[in-house]
Amino acid sequence: MSLSPDIVEVLARARADLRMGLGVVIADGTAGVLALAAETLSPARLADVLALGGEPVLAVTARRAATLKARPYDGDLARIVLPSDASVAWVAAIADPADDLRAPMKGPLVAARGGGAHLHRLGLTLAKSARILPAVVVLDLPAPQRFATEHGLTYVDATSAAAVLETASPLHPVVSARVPLEASEAGRVHVFRPEDGGEEHYAIEIGKPARDAPVLARLHSACFTGDLLGSLKCDCGPQLRAALAQMGAEGAGVLLYLNQEGRGIGLANKMRAYSLQDQGFDTVEANHRLGFEDDERDFRLGSDILKRMGFRAVRLLTNNPAKIAMMEKTGISVAERVPLKVGENAHNRAYLATKARKSGHLL
């Protein structure tokens, strides 16, 4: 029946469950696992997992495994065997690098090898998409469908889920309205909503830019601390205001405000990265210690919005070559890169230098 959830809706439930501390069942045929997010794991649920027997593991990304000196036998992830007396504190210490410098010796850690890891990988992908730490307690299940039914848990078909998670969720326009802005009184805000239940994204249109010529455009990722609070740790706020001001001065443009806080890892994880930076790690090292890549954003969102608004070519306000490459790859022609070099100060100088040196930003 159409009243039953499809795989996109099931994945939205699974993300919510992981954020709340519930387990989800991920299965591929008769093979299946119970997966619980390390960040939201409770003592009672951990005790229940251990009581089920078997060999539960904590799946972490290869980035986090490198910090832990754990063997990533599965290439992009490691399956760390939980000791029989494992506690929530032990799981948290492995998953969260907050106390790595205070207590660097976590082991000896035993990494599982052999057998398939694709269900563990899917669990990590779900955790990332839920904007929580990419670390998942996983236990093999002999009868996954029955287990999910008996315990009222969300059941995720791995094959269907993988296909969905590899693609960007389609975006649909919800509403647009005129909003006079400081940068230009001729402002209009368009709201786009993804099908997967994720956060909405916005397009701020200045004037009436022609659809048959390259439009002055910026892909701007949301930055609560920089855009709203005026944080000096980054250059996001000055870039946002400078881009809008330039569009206002030219009389036309479109700024895409994408809700991908902290390069796609979410505000909570971004604050974790800031705490690690206070310990002496640079922005890239902090992301890696948390288990993330340098940049987890999906710039296909920007391309999708531009196409839906009728644009096919841009003059892109950016210092990031990755944005240019993704625009070109997804069918948006970049006629010109327009530099946006603003906002450097004593607090973010090292951060900007790291972006240039390690992430290729043109600064």
PDB file of C-alpha atoms in Angstrom, residues 38 46 49-50 54-74 77-84 86 90-96 106-114 117 120 124 134-139:
ATOM      1  CA  ALA A  38      27.760   5.430  20.153  1.00  0.00           C
ATOM      2  CA  LEU A  46      24.387  -1.400  25.979  1.00  0.00           C
ATOM      3  CA  VAL A  49      23.254  -5.681  23.511  1.00  0.00           C
ATOM      4  CA  LEU A  50      25.931  -7.465  25.549  1.00  0.00           C
ATOM      5  CA  GLY A  54      27.704 -12.807  19.919  1.00  0.00           C
ATOM      6  CA  GLU A  55      30.609 -10.434  19.335  1.00  0.00           C
ATOM      7  CA  PRO A  56      29.459  -6.805  19.284  1.00  0.00           C
ATOM      8  CA  VAL A  57      31.863  -4.305  17.733  1.00  0.00           C
ATOM      9  CA  LEU A  58      32.235  -0.560  17.609  1.00  0.00           C
ATOM     10  CA  ALA A  59      32.488   0.492  13.969  1.00  0.00           C
ATOM     11  CA  VAL A  60      34.522   3.661  13.421  1.00  0.00           C
ATOM     12  CA  THR A  61      35.817   5.315  10.272  1.00  0.00           C
ATOM     13  CA  ALA A  62      39.394   4.811   9.123  1.00  0.00           C
ATOM     14  CA  ARG A  63      40.046   8.468  10.043  1.00  0.00           C
ATOM     15  CA  ARG A  64      39.156   7.795  13.682  1.00  0.00           C
ATOM     16  CA  ALA A  65      40.914   4.431  13.612  1.00  0.00           C
ATOM     17  CA  ALA A  66      44.170   6.139  12.601  1.00  0.00           C
ATOM     18  CA  THR A  67      44.055   8.247  15.763  1.00  0.00           C
ATOM     19  CA  LEU A  68      43.273   5.170  17.875  1.00  0.00           C
ATOM     20  CA  LYS A  69      46.030   3.107  16.201  1.00  0.00           C
ATOM     21  CA  ALA A  70      43.352   0.521  15.404  1.00  0.00           C
ATOM     22  CA  ARG A  71      43.647  -1.680  12.326  1.00  0.00           C
ATOM     23  CA  PRO A  72      41.199  -0.647   9.573  1.00  0.00           C
ATOM     24  CA  TYR A  73      41.090  -4.116   8.029  1.00  0.00           C
ATOM     25  CA  ASP A  74      37.993  -3.105   6.069  1.00  0.00           C
ATOM     26  CA  LEU A  77      36.470   1.541   8.586  1.00  0.00           C
ATOM     27  CA  ALA A  78      37.562  -0.524  11.572  1.00  0.00           C
ATOM     28  CA  ARG A  79      35.456  -2.903  13.656  1.00  0.00           C
ATOM     29  CA  ILE A  80      36.735  -2.686  17.223  1.00  0.00           C
ATOM     30  CA  VAL A  81      35.664  -5.635  19.377  1.00  0.00           C
ATOM     31  CA  LEU A  82      33.811  -4.614  22.540  1.00  0.00           C
ATOM     32  CA  PRO A  83      35.238  -6.170  25.711  1.00  0.00           C
ATOM     33  CA  SER A  84      32.748  -8.239  27.718  1.00  0.00           C
ATOM     34  CA  ALA A  86      32.457  -2.624  28.078  1.00  0.00           C
ATOM     35  CA  TRP A  90      34.473   3.039  27.266  1.00  0.00           C
ATOM     36  CA  VAL A  91      32.425   3.361  24.088  1.00  0.00           C
ATOM     37  CA  ALA A  92      32.384   7.161  24.400  1.00  0.00           C
ATOM     38  CA  ALA A  93      36.149   7.304  24.914  1.00  0.00           C
ATOM     39  CA  ILE A  94      36.710   5.359  21.692  1.00  0.00           C
ATOM     40  CA  ALA A  95      34.139   7.310  19.667  1.00  0.00           C
ATOM     41  CA  ASP A  96      34.788  10.850  20.924  1.00  0.00           C
ATOM     42  CA  LYS A 106      42.793   3.408  24.764  1.00  0.00           C
ATOM     43  CA  GLY A 107      43.915  -0.135  24.121  1.00  0.00           C
ATOM     44  CA  PRO A 108      44.868  -2.664  23.538  1.00  0.00           C
ATOM     45  CA  LEU A 109      42.170  -2.503  20.868  1.00  0.00           C
ATOM     46  CA  VAL A 110      41.308  -5.638  18.903  1.00  0.00           C
ATOM     47  CA  ALA A 111      39.943  -5.047  15.412  1.00  0.00           C
ATOM     48  CA  ALA A 112      37.782  -7.713  13.811  1.00  0.00           C
ATOM     49  CA  ARG A 113      38.760  -9.002  10.404  1.00  0.00           C
ATOM     50  CA  GLY A 114      37.077 -11.312   7.954  1.00  0.00           C
ATOM     51  CA  ALA A 117      31.546  -4.996   6.654  1.00  0.00           C
ATOM     52  CA  HIS A 120      28.655  -1.593   9.347  1.00  0.00           C
ATOM     53  CA  LEU A 124      28.327   4.797   9.743  1.00  0.00           C
ATOM     54  CA  PRO A 134      30.407   8.458  13.076  1.00  0.00           C
ATOM     55  CA  ALA A 135      30.717   5.559  15.501  1.00  0.00           C
ATOM     56  CA  VAL A 136      28.177   2.732  15.758  1.00  0.00           C
ATOM     57  CA  VAL A 137      27.855  -0.283  18.056  1.00  0.00           C
ATOM     58  CA  VAL A 138      26.993  -3.221  15.801  1.00  0.00           C
ATOM     59  CA  LEU A 139      25.881  -6.769  16.596  1.00  0.00           C
TER      60      LEU A 139
END
